[in-house]
Amino acid sequence: MSIDFFGFPVSVIDRIAGELHLADLLNLGILSKRSRQVSRLALRPYACEMKIKFERGSIPTLEFTNGTYFCYQPLAPEFEESQLEKFKDYIKQYFPLFTGNLKIAISFKHLGSSNFVAAILDIVHLSKVPVTNLILEEYTGNQLIMKSISLCSETTSLSLMCRPTIYGFRDEIGRSLANKVLGSQKLEIFWSKWVTPEIIMKNFKKCKELLLHNSSFDQLDVIRILKHWKTGSSIRKLRLNVGQRWYGAQIFRELEGDYFFDGFRPFPYQFMVPAMLPNCFVIAQDNTGVRAVIAYQDNEAHGTLVLDCDSPLLQY
């Protein structure tokens, strides 16, 4: 015998909904407009995260967690990009279940075209739900890069392995970013040829951790970036490559470092420099007094330089 759930008094319905597992509340919420209201009320006390996950070798899923419960909803037995509209509708039906207590994480790893990924990012952008984490691996496209940067202005973490498609992309994204300032906790860009010193100093200055790969900066540009950091940037860790050899001494002089390690004194290696004995020195911001270790490897064609405000060397 079936029971009319909505035939119970409202107080009883709310009590029952409050005892349901997260997965049951999600399934209940997409049945009807009335059931959606019940689920919203039951979900209101919890901060939830929805992860949109498209990764090669696994079934595309939506993963939900509220700190206590975890559940996942498969999007399709086999991924087919032609099902874009179906994916979009499926994802969007969950947004109304939450009242300001939902955050989104996104992981796309080598599955689907750049246009498909861009369409999913558009859905998230229109939902106005904050994004905490975005991972893109092995994609190509200028628009996808710009959408990712725009979407994640305040995200916790953005890992972007996406190649630009035209040489003039530096100018294009420079205009797109305009006065936009990102406040990400961690920003990692694997194809960073489009990242200019101006973008670092103007648009990325409030990121806590900035890691740039597969591109090299001129020694003079590195000096400009570090001098700008001294004026009050929020960056606590910066990693980039320098295109010249034997640049360390000039950078030290230009930045008026506090003290200098000659490369032969043993010390901890927690600041992630791949050389066995990197050179390093300390600089401080002019107004805040925040100190950072500058560690560098300048004996190769593309040396690595790291600025680290949390280096264990600062306690010596």
PDB file of N, CA and C in Angstrom, residues 131-222:
ATOM      1  N   VAL A 131      32.655  28.981  -6.982  1.00  0.00           N
ATOM      2  CA  VAL A 131      33.492  27.833  -7.337  1.00  0.00           C
ATOM      3  C   VAL A 131      34.687  27.790  -6.388  1.00  0.00           C
ATOM      4  N   THR A 132      34.885  26.664  -5.716  1.00  0.00           N
ATOM      5  CA  THR A 132      35.999  26.537  -4.775  1.00  0.00           C
ATOM      6  C   THR A 132      37.243  25.963  -5.428  1.00  0.00           C
ATOM      7  N   ASN A 133      37.048  25.125  -6.448  1.00  0.00           N
ATOM      8  CA  ASN A 133      38.185  24.424  -7.033  1.00  0.00           C
ATOM      9  C   ASN A 133      37.890  24.130  -8.494  1.00  0.00           C
ATOM     10  N   LEU A 134      38.847  24.440  -9.370  1.00  0.00           N
ATOM     11  CA  LEU A 134      38.692  24.150 -10.796  1.00  0.00           C
ATOM     12  C   LEU A 134      39.977  23.531 -11.318  1.00  0.00           C
ATOM     13  N   ILE A 135      39.854  22.343 -11.915  1.00  0.00           N
ATOM     14  CA  ILE A 135      40.988  21.652 -12.517  1.00  0.00           C
ATOM     15  C   ILE A 135      40.670  21.373 -13.978  1.00  0.00           C
ATOM     16  N   LEU A 136      41.512  21.860 -14.877  1.00  0.00           N
ATOM     17  CA  LEU A 136      41.401  21.555 -16.306  1.00  0.00           C
ATOM     18  C   LEU A 136      42.722  20.967 -16.765  1.00  0.00           C
ATOM     19  N   GLU A 137      42.684  19.776 -17.369  1.00  0.00           N
ATOM     20  CA  GLU A 137      43.910  19.129 -17.832  1.00  0.00           C
ATOM     21  C   GLU A 137      43.782  18.730 -19.297  1.00  0.00           C
ATOM     22  N   GLU A 138      44.758  19.161 -20.095  1.00  0.00           N
ATOM     23  CA  GLU A 138      44.894  18.770 -21.498  1.00  0.00           C
ATOM     24  C   GLU A 138      43.756  19.299 -22.370  1.00  0.00           C
ATOM     25  N   TYR A 139      43.606  20.630 -22.387  1.00  0.00           N
ATOM     26  CA  TYR A 139      42.650  21.272 -23.283  1.00  0.00           C
ATOM     27  C   TYR A 139      43.343  22.407 -24.027  1.00  0.00           C
ATOM     28  N   THR A 140      42.669  22.917 -25.047  1.00  0.00           N
ATOM     29  CA  THR A 140      43.219  23.991 -25.863  1.00  0.00           C
ATOM     30  C   THR A 140      42.124  25.013 -26.139  1.00  0.00           C
ATOM     31  N   GLY A 141      42.473  26.297 -26.077  1.00  0.00           N
ATOM     32  CA  GLY A 141      41.496  27.311 -26.454  1.00  0.00           C
ATOM     33  C   GLY A 141      41.606  28.578 -25.638  1.00  0.00           C
ATOM     34  N   ASN A 142      41.625  29.700 -26.339  1.00  0.00           N
ATOM     35  CA  ASN A 142      41.726  30.989 -25.663  1.00  0.00           C
ATOM     36  C   ASN A 142      40.488  31.295 -24.821  1.00  0.00           C
ATOM     37  N   GLN A 143      39.310  31.018 -25.406  1.00  0.00           N
ATOM     38  CA  GLN A 143      38.078  31.318 -24.686  1.00  0.00           C
ATOM     39  C   GLN A 143      37.962  30.501 -23.406  1.00  0.00           C
ATOM     40  N   LEU A 144      38.433  29.256 -23.453  1.00  0.00           N
ATOM     41  CA  LEU A 144      38.365  28.406 -22.268  1.00  0.00           C
ATOM     42  C   LEU A 144      39.257  28.951 -21.156  1.00  0.00           C
ATOM     43  N   ILE A 145      40.429  29.440 -21.527  1.00  0.00           N
ATOM     44  CA  ILE A 145      41.323  30.045 -20.532  1.00  0.00           C
ATOM     45  C   ILE A 145      40.657  31.263 -19.899  1.00  0.00           C
ATOM     46  N   MET A 146      40.085  32.122 -20.731  1.00  0.00           N
ATOM     47  CA  MET A 146      39.465  33.343 -20.213  1.00  0.00           C
ATOM     48  C   MET A 146      38.245  33.039 -19.345  1.00  0.00           C
ATOM     49  N   LYS A 147      37.434  32.051 -19.765  1.00  0.00           N
ATOM     50  CA  LYS A 147      36.280  31.669 -18.950  1.00  0.00           C
ATOM     51  C   LYS A 147      36.727  31.144 -17.588  1.00  0.00           C
ATOM     52  N   SER A 148      37.799  30.343 -17.583  1.00  0.00           N
ATOM     53  CA  SER A 148      38.290  29.765 -16.330  1.00  0.00           C
ATOM     54  C   SER A 148      38.781  30.850 -15.388  1.00  0.00           C
ATOM     55  N   ILE A 149      39.563  31.785 -15.922  1.00  0.00           N
ATOM     56  CA  ILE A 149      40.088  32.877 -15.105  1.00  0.00           C
ATOM     57  C   ILE A 149      38.950  33.737 -14.567  1.00  0.00           C
ATOM     58  N   SER A 150      37.977  34.034 -15.429  1.00  0.00           N
ATOM     59  CA  SER A 150      36.854  34.876 -15.025  1.00  0.00           C
ATOM     60  C   SER A 150      35.993  34.191 -13.969  1.00  0.00           C
ATOM     61  N   LEU A 151      35.783  32.889 -14.128  1.00  0.00           N
ATOM     62  CA  LEU A 151      34.929  32.144 -13.204  1.00  0.00           C
ATOM     63  C   LEU A 151      35.550  32.037 -11.823  1.00  0.00           C
ATOM     64  N   CYS A 152      36.872  32.019 -11.782  1.00  0.00           N
ATOM     65  CA  CYS A 152      37.563  31.688 -10.531  1.00  0.00           C
ATOM     66  C   CYS A 152      38.250  32.881  -9.897  1.00  0.00           C
ATOM     67  N   SER A 153      37.631  34.037  -9.938  1.00  0.00           N
ATOM     68  CA  SER A 153      38.271  35.219  -9.366  1.00  0.00           C
ATOM     69  C   SER A 153      38.481  35.086  -7.865  1.00  0.00           C
ATOM     70  N   GLU A 154      37.615  34.312  -7.196  1.00  0.00           N
ATOM     71  CA  GLU A 154      37.749  34.152  -5.746  1.00  0.00           C
ATOM     72  C   GLU A 154      37.838  32.681  -5.353  1.00  0.00           C
ATOM     73  N   THR A 155      38.153  31.808  -6.305  1.00  0.00           N
ATOM     74  CA  THR A 155      38.168  30.382  -6.013  1.00  0.00           C
ATOM     75  C   THR A 155      39.330  30.010  -5.103  1.00  0.00           C
ATOM     76  N   THR A 156      39.191  28.892  -4.400  1.00  0.00           N
ATOM     77  CA  THR A 156      40.268  28.424  -3.536  1.00  0.00           C
ATOM     78  C   THR A 156      41.470  27.981  -4.353  1.00  0.00           C
ATOM     79  N   SER A 157      41.207  27.245  -5.441  1.00  0.00           N
ATOM     80  CA  SER A 157      42.310  26.685  -6.213  1.00  0.00           C
ATOM     81  C   SER A 157      41.929  26.576  -7.682  1.00  0.00           C
ATOM     82  N   LEU A 158      42.839  27.001  -8.557  1.00  0.00           N
ATOM     83  CA  LEU A 158      42.663  26.862 -10.002  1.00  0.00           C
ATOM     84  C   LEU A 158      43.918  26.233 -10.576  1.00  0.00           C
ATOM     85  N   SER A 159      43.758  25.052 -11.181  1.00  0.00           N
ATOM     86  CA  SER A 159      44.860  24.365 -11.851  1.00  0.00           C
ATOM     87  C   SER A 159      44.525  24.307 -13.333  1.00  0.00           C
ATOM     88  N   LEU A 160      45.279  25.038 -14.148  1.00  0.00           N
ATOM     89  CA  LEU A 160      44.912  25.267 -15.539  1.00  0.00           C
ATOM     90  C   LEU A 160      45.986  24.709 -16.475  1.00  0.00           C
ATOM     91  N   MET A 161      45.703  23.544 -17.061  1.00  0.00           N
ATOM     92  CA  MET A 161      46.585  22.959 -18.064  1.00  0.00           C
ATOM     93  C   MET A 161      45.881  23.089 -19.410  1.00  0.00           C
ATOM     94  N   CYS A 162      45.956  24.292 -19.970  1.00  0.00           N
ATOM     95  CA  CYS A 162      45.196  24.628 -21.170  1.00  0.00           C
ATOM     96  C   CYS A 162      46.060  25.507 -22.071  1.00  0.00           C
ATOM     97  N   ARG A 163      46.277  25.074 -23.314  1.00  0.00           N
ATOM     98  CA  ARG A 163      47.150  25.797 -24.233  1.00  0.00           C
ATOM     99  C   ARG A 163      46.379  26.887 -24.980  1.00  0.00           C
ATOM    100  N   PRO A 164      46.947  28.080 -25.088  1.00  0.00           N
ATOM    101  CA  PRO A 164      46.352  29.092 -25.974  1.00  0.00           C
ATOM    102  C   PRO A 164      46.558  28.687 -27.425  1.00  0.00           C
ATOM    103  N   THR A 165      45.706  29.189 -28.318  1.00  0.00           N
ATOM    104  CA  THR A 165      45.756  28.759 -29.719  1.00  0.00           C
ATOM    105  C   THR A 165      46.343  29.796 -30.661  1.00  0.00           C
ATOM    106  N   ILE A 166      46.554  31.021 -30.214  1.00  0.00           N
ATOM    107  CA  ILE A 166      47.137  32.033 -31.095  1.00  0.00           C
ATOM    108  C   ILE A 166      48.244  32.778 -30.363  1.00  0.00           C
ATOM    109  N   TYR A 167      49.212  33.247 -31.129  1.00  0.00           N
ATOM    110  CA  TYR A 167      50.368  33.915 -30.539  1.00  0.00           C
ATOM    111  C   TYR A 167      49.973  35.217 -29.843  1.00  0.00           C
ATOM    112  N   GLY A 168      48.990  35.931 -30.416  1.00  0.00           N
ATOM    113  CA  GLY A 168      48.594  37.220 -29.864  1.00  0.00           C
ATOM    114  C   GLY A 168      47.669  37.131 -28.670  1.00  0.00           C
ATOM    115  N   PHE A 169      47.599  35.970 -28.039  1.00  0.00           N
ATOM    116  CA  PHE A 169      46.679  35.787 -26.925  1.00  0.00           C
ATOM    117  C   PHE A 169      47.030  36.666 -25.736  1.00  0.00           C
ATOM    118  N   ARG A 170      48.307  37.029 -25.594  1.00  0.00           N
ATOM    119  CA  ARG A 170      48.700  37.914 -24.487  1.00  0.00           C
ATOM    120  C   ARG A 170      47.890  39.206 -24.512  1.00  0.00           C
ATOM    121  N   ASP A 171      47.793  39.804 -25.691  1.00  0.00           N
ATOM    122  CA  ASP A 171      47.044  41.056 -25.809  1.00  0.00           C
ATOM    123  C   ASP A 171      45.557  40.824 -25.577  1.00  0.00           C
ATOM    124  N   GLU A 172      45.051  39.707 -26.106  1.00  0.00           N
ATOM    125  CA  GLU A 172      43.627  39.408 -25.985  1.00  0.00           C
ATOM    126  C   GLU A 172      43.210  39.227 -24.529  1.00  0.00           C
ATOM    127  N   ILE A 173      43.969  38.442 -23.789  1.00  0.00           N
ATOM    128  CA  ILE A 173      43.582  38.199 -22.397  1.00  0.00           C
ATOM    129  C   ILE A 173      43.893  39.411 -21.527  1.00  0.00           C
ATOM    130  N   GLY A 174      44.901  40.192 -21.917  1.00  0.00           N
ATOM    131  CA  GLY A 174      45.181  41.419 -21.180  1.00  0.00           C
ATOM    132  C   GLY A 174      43.996  42.361 -21.206  1.00  0.00           C
ATOM    133  N   ARG A 175      43.370  42.495 -22.388  1.00  0.00           N
ATOM    134  CA  ARG A 175      42.176  43.346 -22.501  1.00  0.00           C
ATOM    135  C   ARG A 175      40.996  42.728 -21.749  1.00  0.00           C
ATOM    136  N   SER A 176      40.898  41.400 -21.795  1.00  0.00           N
ATOM    137  CA  SER A 176      39.784  40.717 -21.134  1.00  0.00           C
ATOM    138  C   SER A 176      39.842  40.874 -19.614  1.00  0.00           C
ATOM    139  N   LEU A 177      41.045  40.772 -19.071  1.00  0.00           N
ATOM    140  CA  LEU A 177      41.193  40.894 -17.617  1.00  0.00           C
ATOM    141  C   LEU A 177      40.987  42.322 -17.138  1.00  0.00           C
ATOM    142  N   ALA A 178      41.444  43.279 -17.969  1.00  0.00           N
ATOM    143  CA  ALA A 178      41.295  44.706 -17.644  1.00  0.00           C
ATOM    144  C   ALA A 178      41.696  44.959 -16.191  1.00  0.00           C
ATOM    145  N   ASN A 179      40.750  45.419 -15.364  1.00  0.00           N
ATOM    146  CA  ASN A 179      41.066  45.730 -13.962  1.00  0.00           C
ATOM    147  C   ASN A 179      40.687  44.604 -12.999  1.00  0.00           C
ATOM    148  N   LYS A 180      40.443  43.414 -13.539  1.00  0.00           N
ATOM    149  CA  LYS A 180      40.044  42.281 -12.703  1.00  0.00           C
ATOM    150  C   LYS A 180      41.222  41.803 -11.859  1.00  0.00           C
ATOM    151  N   VAL A 181      40.992  41.606 -10.573  1.00  0.00           N
ATOM    152  CA  VAL A 181      42.033  41.129  -9.657  1.00  0.00           C
ATOM    153  C   VAL A 181      41.582  39.800  -9.062  1.00  0.00           C
ATOM    154  N   LEU A 182      42.356  38.751  -9.286  1.00  0.00           N
ATOM    155  CA  LEU A 182      42.023  37.435  -8.759  1.00  0.00           C
ATOM    156  C   LEU A 182      42.487  37.305  -7.317  1.00  0.00           C
ATOM    157  N   GLY A 183      41.676  36.612  -6.510  1.00  0.00           N
ATOM    158  CA  GLY A 183      42.038  36.405  -5.114  1.00  0.00           C
ATOM    159  C   GLY A 183      42.165  34.942  -4.756  1.00  0.00           C
ATOM    160  N   SER A 184      42.566  34.108  -5.720  1.00  0.00           N
ATOM    161  CA  SER A 184      42.656  32.663  -5.489  1.00  0.00           C
ATOM    162  C   SER A 184      43.694  32.336  -4.424  1.00  0.00           C
ATOM    163  N   GLN A 185      43.421  31.288  -3.658  1.00  0.00           N
ATOM    164  CA  GLN A 185      44.413  30.799  -2.705  1.00  0.00           C
ATOM    165  C   GLN A 185      45.593  30.169  -3.440  1.00  0.00           C
ATOM    166  N   LYS A 186      45.299  29.441  -4.518  1.00  0.00           N
ATOM    167  CA  LYS A 186      46.357  28.816  -5.300  1.00  0.00           C
ATOM    168  C   LYS A 186      45.998  28.882  -6.776  1.00  0.00           C
ATOM    169  N   LEU A 187      46.915  29.385  -7.578  1.00  0.00           N
ATOM    170  CA  LEU A 187      46.726  29.481  -9.022  1.00  0.00           C
ATOM    171  C   LEU A 187      47.932  28.846  -9.697  1.00  0.00           C
ATOM    172  N   GLU A 188      47.686  27.748 -10.409  1.00  0.00           N
ATOM    173  CA  GLU A 188      48.773  27.035 -11.093  1.00  0.00           C
ATOM    174  C   GLU A 188      48.460  26.980 -12.582  1.00  0.00           C
ATOM    175  N   ILE A 189      49.369  27.513 -13.387  1.00  0.00           N
ATOM    176  CA  ILE A 189      49.172  27.594 -14.834  1.00  0.00           C
ATOM    177  C   ILE A 189      50.303  26.832 -15.513  1.00  0.00           C
ATOM    178  N   PHE A 190      49.954  25.784 -16.251  1.00  0.00           N
ATOM    179  CA  PHE A 190      50.972  24.905 -16.820  1.00  0.00           C
ATOM    180  C   PHE A 190      51.480  25.384 -18.176  1.00  0.00           C
ATOM    181  N   TRP A 191      50.680  26.126 -18.932  1.00  0.00           N
ATOM    182  CA  TRP A 191      51.126  26.718 -20.200  1.00  0.00           C
ATOM    183  C   TRP A 191      50.997  28.231 -20.039  1.00  0.00           C
ATOM    184  N   SER A 192      52.039  28.831 -19.487  1.00  0.00           N
ATOM    185  CA  SER A 192      51.924  30.215 -19.001  1.00  0.00           C
ATOM    186  C   SER A 192      52.577  31.242 -19.923  1.00  0.00           C
ATOM    187  N   LYS A 193      52.733  30.927 -21.209  1.00  0.00           N
ATOM    188  CA  LYS A 193      53.365  31.880 -22.118  1.00  0.00           C
ATOM    189  C   LYS A 193      52.566  33.173 -22.246  1.00  0.00           C
ATOM    190  N   TRP A 194      51.283  33.108 -21.956  1.00  0.00           N
ATOM    191  CA  TRP A 194      50.449  34.302 -22.070  1.00  0.00           C
ATOM    192  C   TRP A 194      50.518  35.180 -20.818  1.00  0.00           C
ATOM    193  N   VAL A 195      51.147  34.694 -19.762  1.00  0.00           N
ATOM    194  CA  VAL A 195      51.215  35.456 -18.507  1.00  0.00           C
ATOM    195  C   VAL A 195      52.358  36.464 -18.589  1.00  0.00           C
ATOM    196  N   THR A 196      52.034  37.725 -18.556  1.00  0.00           N
ATOM    197  CA  THR A 196      53.028  38.795 -18.632  1.00  0.00           C
ATOM    198  C   THR A 196      53.355  39.311 -17.230  1.00  0.00           C
ATOM    199  N   PRO A 197      54.454  40.038 -17.083  1.00  0.00           N
ATOM    200  CA  PRO A 197      54.734  40.666 -15.780  1.00  0.00           C
ATOM    201  C   PRO A 197      53.592  41.562 -15.318  1.00  0.00           C
ATOM    202  N   GLU A 198      52.958  42.254 -16.276  1.00  0.00           N
ATOM    203  CA  GLU A 198      51.849  43.148 -15.918  1.00  0.00           C
ATOM    204  C   GLU A 198      50.679  42.365 -15.329  1.00  0.00           C
ATOM    205  N   ILE A 199      50.382  41.188 -15.902  1.00  0.00           N
ATOM    206  CA  ILE A 199      49.290  40.362 -15.380  1.00  0.00           C
ATOM    207  C   ILE A 199      49.602  39.900 -13.962  1.00  0.00           C
ATOM    208  N   ILE A 200      50.855  39.506 -13.718  1.00  0.00           N
ATOM    209  CA  ILE A 200      51.248  39.086 -12.368  1.00  0.00           C
ATOM    210  C   ILE A 200      51.106  40.242 -11.388  1.00  0.00           C
ATOM    211  N   MET A 201      51.601  41.411 -11.770  1.00  0.00           N
ATOM    212  CA  MET A 201      51.626  42.551 -10.852  1.00  0.00           C
ATOM    213  C   MET A 201      50.251  43.176 -10.646  1.00  0.00           C
ATOM    214  N   LYS A 202      49.397  43.094 -11.660  1.00  0.00           N
ATOM    215  CA  LYS A 202      48.107  43.779 -11.592  1.00  0.00           C
ATOM    216  C   LYS A 202      46.950  42.831 -11.282  1.00  0.00           C
ATOM    217  N   ASN A 203      46.872  41.707 -12.011  1.00  0.00           N
ATOM    218  CA  ASN A 203      45.712  40.822 -11.914  1.00  0.00           C
ATOM    219  C   ASN A 203      45.880  39.676 -10.923  1.00  0.00           C
ATOM    220  N   PHE A 204      47.124  39.241 -10.702  1.00  0.00           N
ATOM    221  CA  PHE A 204      47.365  38.103  -9.811  1.00  0.00           C
ATOM    222  C   PHE A 204      47.966  38.516  -8.469  1.00  0.00           C
ATOM    223  N   LYS A 205      48.033  39.784  -8.178  1.00  0.00           N
ATOM    224  CA  LYS A 205      48.772  40.260  -7.008  1.00  0.00           C
ATOM    225  C   LYS A 205      48.153  39.835  -5.679  1.00  0.00           C
ATOM    226  N   LYS A 206      46.872  39.439  -5.675  1.00  0.00           N
ATOM    227  CA  LYS A 206      46.222  39.024  -4.431  1.00  0.00           C
ATOM    228  C   LYS A 206      46.119  37.509  -4.282  1.00  0.00           C
ATOM    229  N   CYS A 207      46.648  36.765  -5.260  1.00  0.00           N
ATOM    230  CA  CYS A 207      46.697  35.306  -5.121  1.00  0.00           C
ATOM    231  C   CYS A 207      47.702  34.947  -4.030  1.00  0.00           C
ATOM    232  N   LYS A 208      47.406  33.945  -3.265  1.00  0.00           N
ATOM    233  CA  LYS A 208      48.325  33.537  -2.195  1.00  0.00           C
ATOM    234  C   LYS A 208      49.483  32.705  -2.739  1.00  0.00           C
ATOM    235  N   GLU A 209      49.203  31.853  -3.720  1.00  0.00           N
ATOM    236  CA  GLU A 209      50.233  30.980  -4.291  1.00  0.00           C
ATOM    237  C   GLU A 209      50.090  30.998  -5.806  1.00  0.00           C
ATOM    238  N   LEU A 210      51.175  31.323  -6.503  1.00  0.00           N
ATOM    239  CA  LEU A 210      51.160  31.444  -7.959  1.00  0.00           C
ATOM    240  C   LEU A 210      52.309  30.620  -8.532  1.00  0.00           C
ATOM    241  N   LEU A 211      51.964  29.570  -9.280  1.00  0.00           N
ATOM    242  CA  LEU A 211      52.954  28.656  -9.844  1.00  0.00           C
ATOM    243  C   LEU A 211      52.834  28.664 -11.360  1.00  0.00           C
ATOM    244  N   LEU A 212      53.903  29.028 -12.050  1.00  0.00           N
ATOM    245  CA  LEU A 212      53.897  29.165 -13.506  1.00  0.00           C
ATOM    246  C   LEU A 212      54.890  28.188 -14.124  1.00  0.00           C
ATOM    247  N   HIS A 213      54.447  27.476 -15.174  1.00  0.00           N
ATOM    248  CA  HIS A 213      55.273  26.449 -15.798  1.00  0.00           C
ATOM    249  C   HIS A 213      55.365  26.666 -17.310  1.00  0.00           C
ATOM    250  N   ASN A 214      56.355  26.013 -17.924  1.00  0.00           N
ATOM    251  CA  ASN A 214      56.507  25.938 -19.378  1.00  0.00           C
ATOM    252  C   ASN A 214      56.624  27.296 -20.052  1.00  0.00           C
ATOM    253  N   SER A 215      57.233  28.223 -19.395  1.00  0.00           N
ATOM    254  CA  SER A 215      57.524  29.525 -19.985  1.00  0.00           C
ATOM    255  C   SER A 215      58.601  30.187 -19.137  1.00  0.00           C
ATOM    256  N   SER A 216      59.406  31.036 -19.770  1.00  0.00           N
ATOM    257  CA  SER A 216      60.496  31.697 -19.049  1.00  0.00           C
ATOM    258  C   SER A 216      60.347  33.207 -19.121  1.00  0.00           C
ATOM    259  N   PHE A 217      60.740  33.874 -18.054  1.00  0.00           N
ATOM    260  CA  PHE A 217      60.717  35.324 -17.990  1.00  0.00           C
ATOM    261  C   PHE A 217      62.135  35.864 -18.132  1.00  0.00           C
ATOM    262  N   ASP A 218      62.226  37.024 -18.734  1.00  0.00           N
ATOM    263  CA  ASP A 218      63.512  37.703 -18.825  1.00  0.00           C
ATOM    264  C   ASP A 218      63.952  38.162 -17.432  1.00  0.00           C
ATOM    265  N   GLN A 219      65.248  38.197 -17.230  1.00  0.00           N
ATOM    266  CA  GLN A 219      65.805  38.594 -15.929  1.00  0.00           C
ATOM    267  C   GLN A 219      65.298  39.957 -15.479  1.00  0.00           C
ATOM    268  N   LEU A 220      65.221  40.909 -16.394  1.00  0.00           N
ATOM    269  CA  LEU A 220      64.758  42.249 -16.023  1.00  0.00           C
ATOM    270  C   LEU A 220      63.282  42.241 -15.628  1.00  0.00           C
ATOM    271  N   ASP A 221      62.487  41.384 -16.297  1.00  0.00           N
ATOM    272  CA  ASP A 221      61.077  41.265 -15.924  1.00  0.00           C
ATOM    273  C   ASP A 221      60.927  40.649 -14.535  1.00  0.00           C
ATOM    274  N   VAL A 222      61.780  39.681 -14.216  1.00  0.00           N
ATOM    275  CA  VAL A 222      61.741  39.071 -12.886  1.00  0.00           C
ATOM    276  C   VAL A 222      62.044  40.118 -11.818  1.00  0.00           C
TER     277      VAL A 222
END
